[in-house]
Amino acid sequence: MSEKTIVIDGKPVAVKDGRTILEVARANGVYIPSLCQHARLAPFSACRVCLVSVKGRPGYQPSCSVAPEDGMEVVTDSPEIRALRRQIVELILSEHPNACLVCTEKTNCDDHKGTIRKVGEVTGCVLCPANKDCELQEVASKVGVDSVRFDAAYRSVEVKRRDPFFVQDYNLCILCGRCVRMCGEVRGASVISILHRGPQAVVGTVLGRSLKASGCQFCGACVDACPVGALTERTVRHGALPDAETRAVCPCCGVGCNLTAQVRSGKLMSTPPSDQEPNRGQACVRGRFTLADLVSSPHRLLSPMVRREGKLEPVSWDAALQAAADGLKARKGAVAAVLSGQVAVEDLHAMARLAKDALGAGTVASAMGPSIVDGMARTAESAGVPLPSLPQLSDLSLASKVLIAGEDAAVTHPVAWVAAYEAVSRGGRLLSVCSGETRHSRHAAAELKPKRGAEAAAFFALSKALSELGVMDKAAKGADVFAASLAKTSLAEACKAAAVCEPEVRALARELQAQGPAVFLVGASLASPDVLSSLWNLAVQAGARILPLAEESNTRGLFSVLQGSGDPAAAARAKALYLAGPMTLPGDAAFEFLVVQDSFESPALSRADVVLPACTFAEAGGTFVNMEGRVQTAVPGIKPAGASQPDWWIASQLALKLGAAGFDHGDASAIRKELEASGILEAPSSRAKAYAPASQAKAQVRAQPAGTDYYRSMPLAHTSQDFQVLRPCPAAGQAVGEAGRAGAAAPVRAKEGSPCGS
């Protein structure tokens, strides 16, 4: 980008292309008020509060939408501009409850009267859920509004409470358009728009339907973008503001969004998204609205327990650890361990060492079984190259071609979809190969819908079509063998095997042939060896990079620790099982001794001999490696519930009870140093290219996951009533490990009194 120089209030400032006057001014410490501008949105110029004077141009210019020109002279503050801004804010306040903003006693009120948020109708700031967290309050104060000269015009529209998660009070709306633009420009959903014109203008949906009926996924982006109290989170709108904030990593999918854990009086209240990478201010319904209820669930495990005379009884930590050690030691060498990809790497490292070094476990597995990351590693090994370097979401947003394969990414990995949609908004081409219906289909330039289980044939057909267009990376290892395999089959035969139309295959191949960087987003439903080898070869041929959509927040961290997951079905056949992940226990499982390490009650407790209560993500913090290979650190935000302890502490203490050496960790930072020294946290960096031999493994026909709608053994629908409205709880008796594969959340327990009933 070329550099220019402009003058702001008499001071020369160097600027780069692509920024507005408002952005340049703020970057240089010059305050210009604004209500409709947002860093993720295109200029809109609705509020007009950011008007400035530009030499040589008539009138006043909206600084949020004017690009700097070399030599431009800008005045941001003058008596005329201040008067104009006050008048504009007064006009806005004439259609907004303003009693408190212009009250002569507001200073005394702030000093002596708390906010009264729980009211049916907001008439002033002290009654508003956004009081002291409102941009209009701030702007009115900055521009010096102490009275409103215009007649009040109250909209008197119904406060909408029928949808889950947040309340819509458009009597407080200032029509900045942020929510509408965020829904359309950033999320690609376009569920809401500004209806009518003039005094009747209001934000709403087509035909006045509910947000849920209109297709809203309740990501919360509109709530976070709202500068006033028109859109507010239901569970905290009547509460006081947080008194502490810490950084958290969302555990609900492989993106690992950065969240701000807002705490009040030691309780987690809300988890709005952070502006940091990888999510840049975006989240999804799971991370944005369900985690506070999850952490404070009445189904938390609060005390260690040991089974005595057929019943689980609370005991001390020392007694529980000793009982677990005795039972496991008696079966050493015939022990299996099952871990969760939603806990920190420090926890996984300690638990894996416990299983392998102290217990001699024959099987150490992820509760979800081999993941898409495991599958990619196997494919790279078969091709004779290391795991390739991973594209970042920022690379995805700049891609010319994005292929989404095997996943409805807008549901399972919404923030990854936001990056893909950003690429489309920049002019990139969206391509899709998914057997089921997806929300991204309407944005796709080309699409294939192979029959389920025939995805490998569909990718092979695309490779065949590309080869006929002359596209082949002949420099990659194994190119001759791959070209020969393509020559053995006609395109018509390949299309027939995948149950796709030849013209559609050729159309998508032509899109892949076009110049520009390409990224493939690959879903967990395509983890079988034959599908991945076919997809891998297509990516090498087309010069694309693959970003596996990992199922859980630390799936990649778990892979790095285990270097490949074992089979959880084999774990259930061991004599003793150390269960620290949400696995379905077969009724005929042969184990003699079961240790359950979890944060919540689950069906496994009915067969547990020892129960060890673990902290949640909000209480433990730690290091997470997301699907990009990005290493992130979360900080504990609240104290552990009851007697629960971090997973790393439990594993270390249990290992010490077993007499193992090297487990005397004082804190998690000591384990982090071990991880850094071992290189486990290093992301793949290879750029080697090689075609993979065709796998003979039979394709696994798997339903597309609907996202990781659980945390450890707790389905989100069991702790959040609103989430149950959005994605209803399934029938009792199905456990998370099974339901996660089937694309639905699972009940926490199958006994009477469970959240779903039984």
GROMACS .gro file of C-alpha atoms in nm, residues 709 714-734 739 744-749 754-758:
model
   34
  709ASP     CA    1  -2.282  -2.938   2.126
  714MET     CA    2  -2.241  -3.248   2.949
  715PRO     CA    3  -2.469  -3.166   2.653
  716LEU     CA    4  -2.521  -2.791   2.628
  717ALA     CA    5  -2.897  -2.844   2.596
  718HIS     CA    6  -2.901  -2.978   2.952
  719THR     CA    7  -2.760  -2.665   3.109
  720SER     CA    8  -2.909  -2.397   2.885
  721GLN     CA    9  -3.286  -2.387   2.842
  722ASP     CA   10  -3.245  -2.148   2.549
  723PHE     CA   11  -3.008  -2.387   2.374
  724GLN     CA   12  -3.263  -2.663   2.415
  725VAL     CA   13  -3.510  -2.440   2.229
  726LEU     CA   14  -3.260  -2.397   1.946
  727ARG     CA   15  -3.131  -2.757   1.936
  728PRO     CA   16  -3.363  -2.979   2.143
  729CYS     CA   17  -3.220  -3.241   2.376
  730PRO     CA   18  -3.240  -3.593   2.226
  731ALA     CA   19  -3.397  -3.898   2.386
  732ALA     CA   20  -3.247  -4.017   2.714
  733GLY     CA   21  -2.998  -4.300   2.715
  734GLN     CA   22  -2.769  -4.176   2.438
  739ALA     CA   23  -2.432  -3.856   1.991
  744ALA     CA   24  -2.679  -3.431   1.812
  745ALA     CA   25  -2.620  -3.342   2.172
  746ALA     CA   26  -2.664  -3.619   2.425
  747PRO     CA   27  -2.822  -3.636   2.768
  748VAL     CA   28  -2.597  -3.628   3.069
  749ARG     CA   29  -2.752  -3.929   3.234
  754SER     CA   30  -3.230  -3.621   3.411
  755PRO     CA   31  -3.271  -3.286   3.234
  756CYS     CA   32  -3.441  -3.458   2.939
  757GLY     CA   33  -3.659  -3.678   3.154
  758SER     CA   34  -3.656  -4.053   3.115
   0.00000   0.00000   0.00000
